[in-house]
CSV table of C-alpha atoms and ligand atoms in Angstrom, one decimal:
chain,number,residue,atom,x,y,z
Y,12,MET,CA,-30.3,0.6,-2.9
Y,13,ARG,CA,-28.3,-2.5,-1.3
Y,14,ALA,CA,-24.1,-2.4,-1.1
Y,15,ILE,CA,-22.3,-5.3,-0.4
Y,16,LEU,CA,-18.8,-5.2,0.7
Y,17,PHE,CA,-16.2,-7.3,-0.6
Y,18,SER,CA,-12.8,-8.1,1.9
Y,19,SER,CA,-14.3,-6.8,4.7
Y,20,GLN,CA,-12.6,-7.9,8.1
Y,21,SER,CA,-14.7,-7.2,11.5
Y,22,TYR,CA,-12.0,-3.4,11.1
Y,23,ASP,CA,-14.4,-2.6,8.8
Y,24,ARG,CA,-18.1,-3.4,10.5
Y,25,ASP,CA,-17.4,-2.0,13.0
Y,26,SER,CA,-15.8,1.7,11.4
Y,27,PHE,CA,-19.2,1.8,9.0
Y,28,SER,CA,-21.0,0.7,11.7
Y,29,SER,CA,-20.0,3.6,13.8
Y,30,ALA,CA,-20.1,6.5,10.6
Y,31,PRO,CA,-23.6,7.8,9.4
Y,32,LEU,CA,-25.4,5.8,7.3
Y,33,PRO,CA,-27.5,7.3,3.8
Y,34,ALA,CA,-30.9,6.4,4.9
Y,35,GLY,CA,-32.2,3.9,2.1
Y,36,LEU,CA,-28.8,2.8,1.9
Y,37,ALA,CA,-28.3,-1.3,3.3
Y,38,LEU,CA,-24.7,-2.9,3.7
Y,39,GLN,CA,-24.0,-6.2,3.3
Y,40,PHE,CA,-19.7,-7.6,4.8
Y,41,GLN,CA,-19.0,-9.8,2.8
Y,42,PRO,CA,-15.4,-10.9,3.7
Y,43,ALA,CA,-15.1,-13.0,0.6
Y,44,ARG,CA,-12.5,-11.5,-1.4
Y,45,LEU,CA,-14.6,-10.2,-4.8
Y,46,ASN,CA,-13.8,-12.3,-7.7
Y,47,LEU,CA,-14.7,-14.6,-10.0
Y,48,ASP,CA,-16.5,-17.0,-7.3
Y,49,THR,CA,-17.5,-15.2,-5.1
Y,50,VAL,CA,-18.9,-12.5,-8.1
Y,51,ALA,CA,-22.6,-13.8,-8.3
Y,52,LEU,CA,-23.1,-13.4,-4.1
Y,53,ALA,CA,-22.8,-9.6,-5.8
Y,54,GLU,CA,-25.6,-10.6,-7.9
Y,55,ARG,CA,-28.8,-7.6,-7.4
Y,56,HIS,CA,-25.8,-5.5,-5.6
Y,57,GLU,CA,-26.1,-1.8,-7.2
Y,58,VAL,CA,-23.0,-1.1,-5.1
Y,59,VAL,CA,-19.6,-3.1,-4.0
Y,60,CYS,CA,-17.6,-1.4,-2.2
Y,61,ALA,CA,-14.0,-3.6,-2.8
Y,62,PHE,CA,-10.7,-3.3,-1.5
Y,63,ILE,CA,-7.3,-3.0,-2.7
Y,64,ASN,CA,-6.7,-6.6,-3.1
Y,65,ASP,CA,-10.3,-7.2,-5.1
Y,66,ASP,CA,-10.1,-9.0,-8.2
Y,67,LEU,CA,-12.0,-5.4,-10.6
Y,68,SER,CA,-11.2,-7.2,-14.1
Y,69,ALA,CA,-12.6,-7.3,-17.2
Y,70,PRO,CA,-14.2,-10.8,-16.6
Y,71,VAL,CA,-15.4,-10.0,-13.5
Y,72,LEU,CA,-16.7,-5.7,-13.6
Y,73,GLU,CA,-19.0,-8.3,-16.9
Y,74,ARG,CA,-20.1,-10.4,-14.7
Y,75,LEU,CA,-20.8,-7.9,-11.5
Y,76,ALA,CA,-23.0,-5.3,-14.5
Y,77,GLU,CA,-24.8,-8.6,-15.3
Y,78,GLY,CA,-26.1,-8.7,-11.8
Y,79,GLY,CA,-26.9,-5.1,-11.3
Y,80,THR,CA,-24.1,-3.8,-9.9
Y,81,ARG,CA,-23.5,0.5,-11.2
Y,82,LEU,CA,-21.0,1.6,-8.6
Y,83,ILE,CA,-17.8,0.1,-7.6
Y,84,ALA,CA,-17.3,2.0,-4.4
Y,85,LEU,CA,-13.9,1.5,-3.8
Y,86,ARG,CA,-12.8,1.6,-0.4
Y,87,SER,CA,-9.1,2.7,-1.2
Y,88,ALA,CA,-7.3,5.8,-2.7
Y,89,GLY,CA,-5.3,3.2,-5.3
Y,90,TYR,CA,-7.0,2.1,-8.2
Y,91,ASN,CA,-4.6,0.7,-10.4
Y,92,HIS,CA,-6.3,-2.7,-9.4
Y,93,VAL,CA,-10.1,-1.8,-11.5
Y,94,ASP,CA,-9.2,-2.5,-15.8
Y,95,LEU,CA,-11.5,1.8,-16.2
Y,96,PRO,CA,-11.3,1.1,-20.2
Y,97,ALA,CA,-14.0,-2.3,-19.2
Y,98,ALA,CA,-16.0,-0.1,-16.5
Y,99,LYS,CA,-16.4,2.8,-19.2
Y,100,ARG,CA,-17.4,-0.5,-22.1
Y,101,LEU,CA,-19.6,-0.7,-18.8
Y,102,GLY,CA,-21.4,1.7,-17.7
Y,103,LEU,CA,-19.9,1.4,-14.6
Y,104,SER,CA,-18.6,4.2,-12.4
Y,105,ILE,CA,-15.7,4.1,-10.4
Y,106,VAL,CA,-15.7,5.6,-7.0
Y,107,ARG,CA,-12.6,6.0,-4.4
Y,108,VAL,CA,-11.5,7.4,-1.8
Y,109,PRO,CA,-8.2,9.9,-2.6
Y,110,ALA,CA,-7.3,11.2,0.7
Y,111,TYR,CA,-8.4,9.5,3.7
Y,112,SER,CA,-4.7,9.8,6.7
Y,113,PRO,CA,-1.5,10.1,4.7
Y,114,HIS,CA,-0.5,10.4,8.4
Y,115,ALA,CA,-1.0,6.4,8.5
Y,116,VAL,CA,0.3,5.6,6.2
Y,117,ALA,CA,3.9,8.4,6.0
Y,118,GLU,CA,3.4,7.1,9.7
Y,119,HIS,CA,4.4,3.2,9.1
Y,120,ALA,CA,6.8,3.6,6.3
Y,121,VAL,CA,8.4,5.6,8.8
Y,122,ALA,CA,7.3,2.9,12.0
Y,123,LEU,CA,9.2,0.1,9.5
Y,124,ILE,CA,12.4,2.9,9.0
Y,125,MET,CA,13.2,2.3,12.8
Y,126,ALA,CA,12.2,-0.8,13.9
Y,127,LEU,CA,15.0,-1.9,10.4
Y,128,ASN,CA,17.1,0.5,11.9
Y,129,ARG,CA,17.0,-0.9,15.7
Y,130,CYS,CA,17.1,-4.2,15.1
Y,131,LEU,CA,13.9,-3.9,17.0
Y,132,HIS,CA,12.2,-6.8,15.7
Y,133,ARG,CA,15.0,-9.1,17.0
Y,134,ALA,CA,16.0,-7.0,20.6
Y,135,CYS,CA,11.3,-7.9,20.7
Y,136,ASN,CA,12.4,-12.0,20.3
Y,137,ARG,CA,15.3,-12.2,21.5
Y,138,THR,CA,13.7,-10.7,24.7
Y,139,ARG,CA,10.9,-13.1,24.7
Y,140,ASP,CA,13.4,-15.7,25.4
Y,141,GLY,CA,15.6,-14.1,27.8
Y,142,ASN,CA,18.7,-13.2,25.8
Y,143,PHE,CA,19.8,-10.0,26.4
Y,144,SER,CA,22.4,-9.7,24.3
Y,145,LEU,CA,23.2,-6.8,22.3
Y,146,ASN,CA,25.5,-8.2,19.6
Y,147,GLY,CA,24.1,-7.6,15.8
Y,148,LEU,CA,22.0,-4.9,16.7
Y,149,THR,CA,23.8,-1.4,15.8
Y,150,GLY,CA,21.7,1.1,14.1
Y,151,PHE,CA,22.7,4.5,12.9
Y,152,ASP,CA,21.3,8.0,14.1
Y,153,LEU,CA,18.7,9.0,11.3
Y,154,VAL,CA,19.9,12.3,11.8
Y,155,GLY,CA,21.7,13.9,8.9
Y,156,LYS,CA,21.2,11.4,6.6
Y,157,THR,CA,19.8,11.3,3.0
Y,158,VAL,CA,16.3,9.7,2.4
Y,159,GLY,CA,15.5,10.1,-1.1
Y,160,VAL,CA,11.6,10.0,-1.4
Y,161,ILE,CA,9.6,8.8,-4.5
Y,162,GLY,CA,6.7,10.6,-4.8
Y,163,THR,CA,5.5,13.4,-3.1
Y,164,GLY,CA,1.8,13.7,-3.3
Y,165,GLN,CA,0.6,13.9,-0.2
Y,166,ILE,CA,2.2,10.7,0.9
Y,167,GLY,CA,5.4,11.3,0.2
Y,168,ALA,CA,4.5,15.3,1.5
Y,169,THR,CA,4.5,14.2,5.3
Y,170,PHE,CA,6.9,11.1,5.3
Y,171,ALA,CA,9.8,14.1,3.8
Y,172,ARG,CA,8.3,16.2,6.7
Y,173,ILE,CA,8.7,14.0,9.4
Y,174,MET,CA,12.0,12.8,7.6
Y,175,ALA,CA,12.8,16.0,7.6
Y,176,GLY,CA,12.6,16.0,11.8
Y,177,PHE,CA,14.6,13.8,11.8
Y,178,GLY,CA,17.2,15.8,11.1
Y,179,CYS,CA,18.1,14.7,7.7
Y,180,GLN,CA,18.9,15.4,4.6
Y,181,LEU,CA,16.0,14.9,1.5
Y,182,LEU,CA,15.7,13.9,-2.3
Y,183,ALA,CA,12.5,13.6,-4.2
Y,184,TYR,CA,11.5,12.5,-7.1
Y,185,ASP,CA,8.1,13.1,-9.2
Y,186,PRO,CA,7.2,14.3,-12.1
Y,187,PHE,CA,5.2,17.2,-10.0
Y,188,PRO,CA,7.5,19.1,-7.8
Y,189,ASN,CA,5.7,20.0,-4.6
Y,190,PRO,CA,5.8,23.5,-3.2
Y,191,ARG,CA,5.5,21.8,0.2
Y,192,VAL,CA,8.3,19.5,-0.3
Y,193,GLU,CA,10.9,22.0,-1.2
Y,194,ALA,CA,9.5,24.3,1.9
Y,195,LEU,CA,11.3,21.5,3.9
Y,196,GLY,CA,14.3,22.0,2.1
Y,197,ALA,CA,14.3,18.9,-0.4
Y,198,ARG,CA,15.7,19.3,-3.0
Y,199,TYR,CA,13.8,17.3,-6.2
Y,200,VAL,CA,17.4,15.2,-8.6
Y,201,SER,CA,16.4,12.8,-11.4
Y,202,LEU,CA,15.4,8.5,-9.8
Y,203,GLU,CA,19.1,8.2,-11.1
Y,204,ASP,CA,20.5,11.0,-8.3
Y,205,LEU,CA,17.9,10.2,-6.1
Y,206,LEU,CA,19.1,5.6,-5.7
Y,207,ALA,CA,23.1,7.2,-6.5
Y,208,HIS,CA,22.4,9.7,-3.7
Y,209,ALA,CA,20.7,8.5,-0.5
Y,210,GLN,CA,21.4,5.7,2.1
Y,211,ILE,CA,17.7,5.3,2.4
Y,212,VAL,CA,14.3,5.4,0.4
Y,213,SER,CA,10.7,5.4,0.0
Y,214,LEU,CA,8.0,4.5,-2.5
Y,215,HIS,CA,4.8,7.2,-2.0
Y,216,CYS,CA,4.3,6.9,-5.9
Y,217,PRO,CA,1.4,5.5,-8.0
Y,218,LEU,CA,1.9,2.1,-9.4
Y,219,ASN,CA,1.2,2.6,-13.2
Y,220,GLU,CA,2.3,2.1,-16.3
Y,221,GLN,CA,5.9,3.7,-16.0
Y,222,SER,CA,6.3,2.7,-12.5
Y,223,ARG,CA,6.0,-0.1,-12.4
Y,224,HIS,CA,9.3,-2.1,-11.3
Y,225,LEU,CA,10.5,1.2,-10.7
Y,226,ILE,CA,13.0,-1.1,-8.3
Y,227,ASN,CA,14.2,-3.7,-10.3
Y,228,ALA,CA,17.9,-5.6,-11.0
Y,229,ARG,CA,19.5,-2.7,-12.4
Y,230,SER,CA,17.8,0.6,-10.3
Y,231,LEU,CA,18.9,-1.8,-8.0
Y,232,GLU,CA,22.3,-1.6,-9.3
Y,233,THR,CA,23.3,1.7,-8.5
Y,234,MET,CA,21.7,2.3,-5.3
Y,235,GLN,CA,24.3,3.1,-1.8
Y,236,ARG,CA,25.6,-0.1,-0.7
Y,237,GLY,CA,24.1,-0.9,2.5
Y,238,ALA,CA,20.7,1.8,1.4
Y,239,MET,CA,17.7,0.8,3.5
Y,240,LEU,CA,14.7,0.8,0.7
Y,241,ILE,CA,10.3,1.3,1.9
Y,242,ASN,CA,7.5,-0.1,-0.3
Y,243,THR,CA,4.1,1.4,1.6
Y,244,GLY,CA,3.1,2.2,-2.2
Y,245,ARG,CA,2.3,-1.1,-4.3
Y,246,GLY,CA,4.2,-4.1,-4.4
Y,247,GLY,CA,4.5,-4.0,-8.7
Y,248,LEU,CA,6.4,-0.5,-7.9
Y,249,VAL,CA,9.2,-3.2,-7.1
Y,250,GLU,CA,10.0,-6.2,-9.5
Y,251,THR,CA,10.7,-8.5,-5.5
Y,252,PRO,CA,12.5,-11.4,-6.8
Y,253,ALA,CA,15.8,-8.9,-7.7
Y,254,LEU,CA,15.5,-8.0,-4.0
Y,255,ILE,CA,16.5,-11.2,-3.0
Y,256,GLU,CA,19.6,-11.1,-5.0
Y,257,ALA,CA,20.7,-7.7,-3.8
Y,258,LEU,CA,20.1,-8.8,0.2
Y,259,LYS,CA,22.3,-12.2,-0.8
Y,260,SER,CA,25.0,-9.5,-1.9
Y,261,GLY,CA,24.2,-7.7,0.5
Y,262,HIS,CA,24.2,-4.6,-1.1
Y,263,LEU,CA,20.7,-3.6,-0.1
Y,264,GLY,CA,20.8,-3.8,3.7
Y,265,TYR,CA,18.1,-3.3,5.0
Y,266,LEU,CA,14.4,-3.7,3.0
Y,267,GLY,CA,10.8,-2.8,5.3
Y,268,LEU,CA,7.3,-3.9,3.0
Y,269,ASP,CA,4.5,-3.0,3.5
Y,270,VAL,CA,3.1,-4.4,-0.1
Y,271,TYR,CA,3.8,-7.2,-1.9
Y,272,GLU,CA,3.5,-8.3,-6.0
Y,273,GLU,CA,1.6,-11.6,-5.2
Y,274,GLU,CA,0.0,-10.4,-1.9
Y,275,ALA,CA,-3.8,-10.8,-2.8
Y,276,GLN,CA,-3.9,-14.2,-2.1
Y,277,LEU,CA,-1.9,-13.8,0.8
Y,278,PHE,CA,-2.6,-11.4,2.4
Y,279,PHE,CA,-5.2,-10.3,5.1
Y,280,GLU,CA,-6.1,-13.3,5.7
Y,281,ASP,CA,-4.4,-15.9,8.8
Y,282,ARG,CA,-2.6,-18.3,7.1
Y,283,SER,CA,0.1,-19.2,9.8
Y,284,ASN,CA,-1.1,-22.9,9.5
Y,285,LEU,CA,-0.7,-23.9,5.5
Y,286,PRO,CA,3.1,-24.1,4.6
Y,287,LEU,CA,3.3,-20.9,3.1
Y,288,GLN,CA,3.8,-21.7,-1.4
Y,289,ASP,CA,4.6,-18.1,-2.8
Y,290,ASP,CA,8.9,-19.5,-2.8
Y,291,VAL,CA,9.9,-15.2,-3.2
Y,292,LEU,CA,8.6,-14.4,-0.3
Y,293,ALA,CA,9.7,-17.1,2.0
Y,294,ARG,CA,12.6,-16.1,1.6
Y,295,LEU,CA,12.8,-13.0,2.2
Y,296,LEU,CA,11.1,-13.9,5.1
Y,297,THR,CA,14.5,-15.8,6.0
Y,298,PHE,CA,16.5,-12.2,5.5
Y,299,PRO,CA,17.2,-10.7,9.7
Y,300,ASN,CA,17.2,-7.4,8.1
Y,301,VAL,CA,14.0,-7.2,6.0
Y,302,VAL,CA,10.7,-5.9,7.8
Y,303,VAL,CA,7.0,-7.7,5.8
Y,304,THR,CA,4.3,-6.0,6.8
Y,305,ALA,CA,1.1,-7.4,5.5
Y,306,HIS,CA,-0.7,-4.3,4.0
Y,307,GLN,CA,-1.4,-2.7,7.8
Y,308,ALA,CA,0.0,0.9,6.3
Y,309,PHE,CA,-3.8,1.8,6.5
Y,310,LEU,CA,-4.7,1.1,9.6
Y,311,THR,CA,-5.0,3.3,12.1
Y,312,ARG,CA,-8.7,3.7,14.0
Y,313,GLU,CA,-9.1,8.0,11.9
Y,314,ALA,CA,-7.6,6.5,8.4
Y,315,LEU,CA,-10.4,3.5,9.2
Y,316,ALA,CA,-12.8,5.7,10.4
Y,317,ALA,CA,-12.2,8.7,7.7
Y,318,ILE,CA,-12.3,5.7,5.1
Y,319,ALA,CA,-16.4,4.5,6.0
Y,320,THR,CA,-17.7,7.7,5.9
Y,321,THR,CA,-15.2,9.2,2.9
Y,322,THR,CA,-17.6,5.7,0.9
Y,323,LEU,CA,-21.0,6.3,2.8
Y,324,ASP,CA,-20.8,10.7,1.4
Y,325,ASN,CA,-19.5,8.9,-2.3
Y,326,ILE,CA,-22.5,6.7,-2.1
Y,327,ALA,CA,-25.4,8.9,-1.2
Y,328,ALA,CA,-24.0,12.0,-3.6
Y,329,TRP,CA,-23.7,9.3,-6.8
Y,330,ALA,CA,-27.1,8.4,-5.6
Y,331,ALA,CA,-28.6,11.8,-5.7
Y,332,GLY,CA,-26.1,12.7,-8.9
Y,333,ALA,CA,-24.0,14.3,-8.5
Y,334,PRO,CA,-20.9,11.4,-7.4
Y,335,GLN,CA,-17.9,13.0,-6.4
Y,336,ASN,CA,-14.6,11.0,-6.1
Y,337,LEU,CA,-15.4,9.5,-9.2
Y,338,VAL,CA,-12.3,8.0,-11.1
Y,339,ASP,CA,-11.3,8.8,-14.6
Y,340,SER,CA,-12.6,5.9,-17.1
C,421,NAI,P1,-0.5,11.4,-4.3
C,421,NAI,O1,-2.0,11.4,-5.5
C,421,NAI,O2,-0.8,12.6,-4.1
C,421,NAI,O3,0.9,11.6,-4.8
C,421,NAI,C1,1.0,11.4,-5.9
C,421,NAI,C2,1.8,11.3,-5.5
C,421,NAI,O4,3.3,9.8,-7.4
C,421,NAI,C3,2.2,12.6,-7.0
C,421,NAI,O5,2.8,13.2,-6.6
C,421,NAI,C4,2.4,12.1,-8.5
C,421,NAI,O6,3.2,13.0,-9.0
C,421,NAI,C5,3.7,11.3,-8.3
C,421,NAI,N1,4.0,10.1,-9.3
C,421,NAI,C6,2.8,9.1,-10.1
C,421,NAI,N2,4.4,9.5,-11.3
C,421,NAI,C7,5.5,8.9,-10.5
C,421,NAI,C8,6.4,8.0,-10.5
C,421,NAI,N3,6.7,7.1,-12.0
C,421,NAI,N4,7.9,8.7,-10.2
C,421,NAI,C9,7.4,9.4,-9.1
C,421,NAI,N5,6.6,9.6,-8.4
C,421,NAI,C10,5.1,9.6,-9.4
C,421,NAI,O7,-0.9,10.1,-4.0
C,421,NAI,P2,-0.6,9.5,-1.8
C,421,NAI,O8,-1.9,9.8,-1.6
C,421,NAI,O9,0.1,10.0,-1.9
C,421,NAI,O10,-1.1,7.5,-2.3
C,421,NAI,C11,0.7,7.7,-2.4
C,421,NAI,C12,0.3,6.0,-2.8
C,421,NAI,O11,0.5,5.2,-1.9
C,421,NAI,C13,-0.7,5.2,-3.1
C,421,NAI,O12,-0.7,5.2,-5.2
C,421,NAI,C14,-1.2,4.0,-3.1
C,421,NAI,O13,-0.6,3.1,-4.3
C,421,NAI,C15,0.0,3.9,-2.0
C,421,NAI,N6,-1.3,3.9,-0.8
C,421,NAI,C16,-0.6,2.7,0.7
C,421,NAI,C17,-1.4,2.4,1.3
C,421,NAI,C18,-1.0,0.9,2.2
C,421,NAI,O14,-1.4,0.7,3.3
C,421,NAI,N7,0.4,0.6,2.1
C,421,NAI,C19,-2.5,3.4,2.1
C,421,NAI,C20,-2.7,4.6,1.4
C,421,NAI,C21,-2.5,4.2,-0.6
């Protein structure tokens, strides 16, 4: 059986090569992103292994099915990029890695908070430039601050636990309250109340029709002046142009993004020699109180090892006729 891993980077090659390979499975590492231009590379591969910015829209799925693909093994937890009705119609099975390391993502969200609060990105640049002035680098103590957690599943709950450790007050919003988070002293409130009272808001819910642009011009206005927004969920949770206005007016005090609505064309590639064509991202990157990372929250050794092991297990289980971690389509 042949599997092709689209969007695979050197760290994927390392983690998959270190994991136990199911008997009879041959892996082909393909750096290209899956889309209509590259889908031909998947011909005669029963298994296509895709990541978050691969195109799994109906036209691509149709070409995959025509070429003999029967299983899409996602190397991600999120599956908002898959046209599930099309997959069902074409008889394609979709499996995913439901949890690889909630710690990796939660800890990255905390890293963004700390970098923004203590101006680490600016301080590093200054000291490298021989500028040892502290003016403009004043942060705030986290203890006692109110942190709003939107989505309290595996990652949100892990994040909440870390923030409780800093001595923060926790507000949470999730249609399904998590007793682990309540046990930390978090109060479940409406989205409106959370946005109105939190000094730090962190997004940990999936992207779907209900959550798309959960943070928009209107909801940003209801946040506290000077609040911090952290998004390690999915870019589409936030209406990005609205962030620029909120930052320009000073209403939004800090912004940490690991995900961006239009990231598919940009992230995971070295584009440092090219002019940045995305004017919204370019403007965001000019603000001193903004830190953007390129969807790296998952990128820890532990998470990569877990992604590789679970993905290979998923493929073996499907081949044995007992699929696991299926995404309902
Ligand atoms: P999970 O399924 O354990 O938890 C998601 C939680 O969000 C659930 O409790 C659910 O009830 C809640 N939820 C659903 N819709 C909501 C809404 N409209 N408002 C508020 N809460 C809502 O998922 P997990 O593992 O915690 O992951 C969360 C998200 O993090 C993923 O869907 C994915 O988009 C993102 N992620 C980002 C990564 C990165 O590298 N930046 C890596 C892995 C996941």
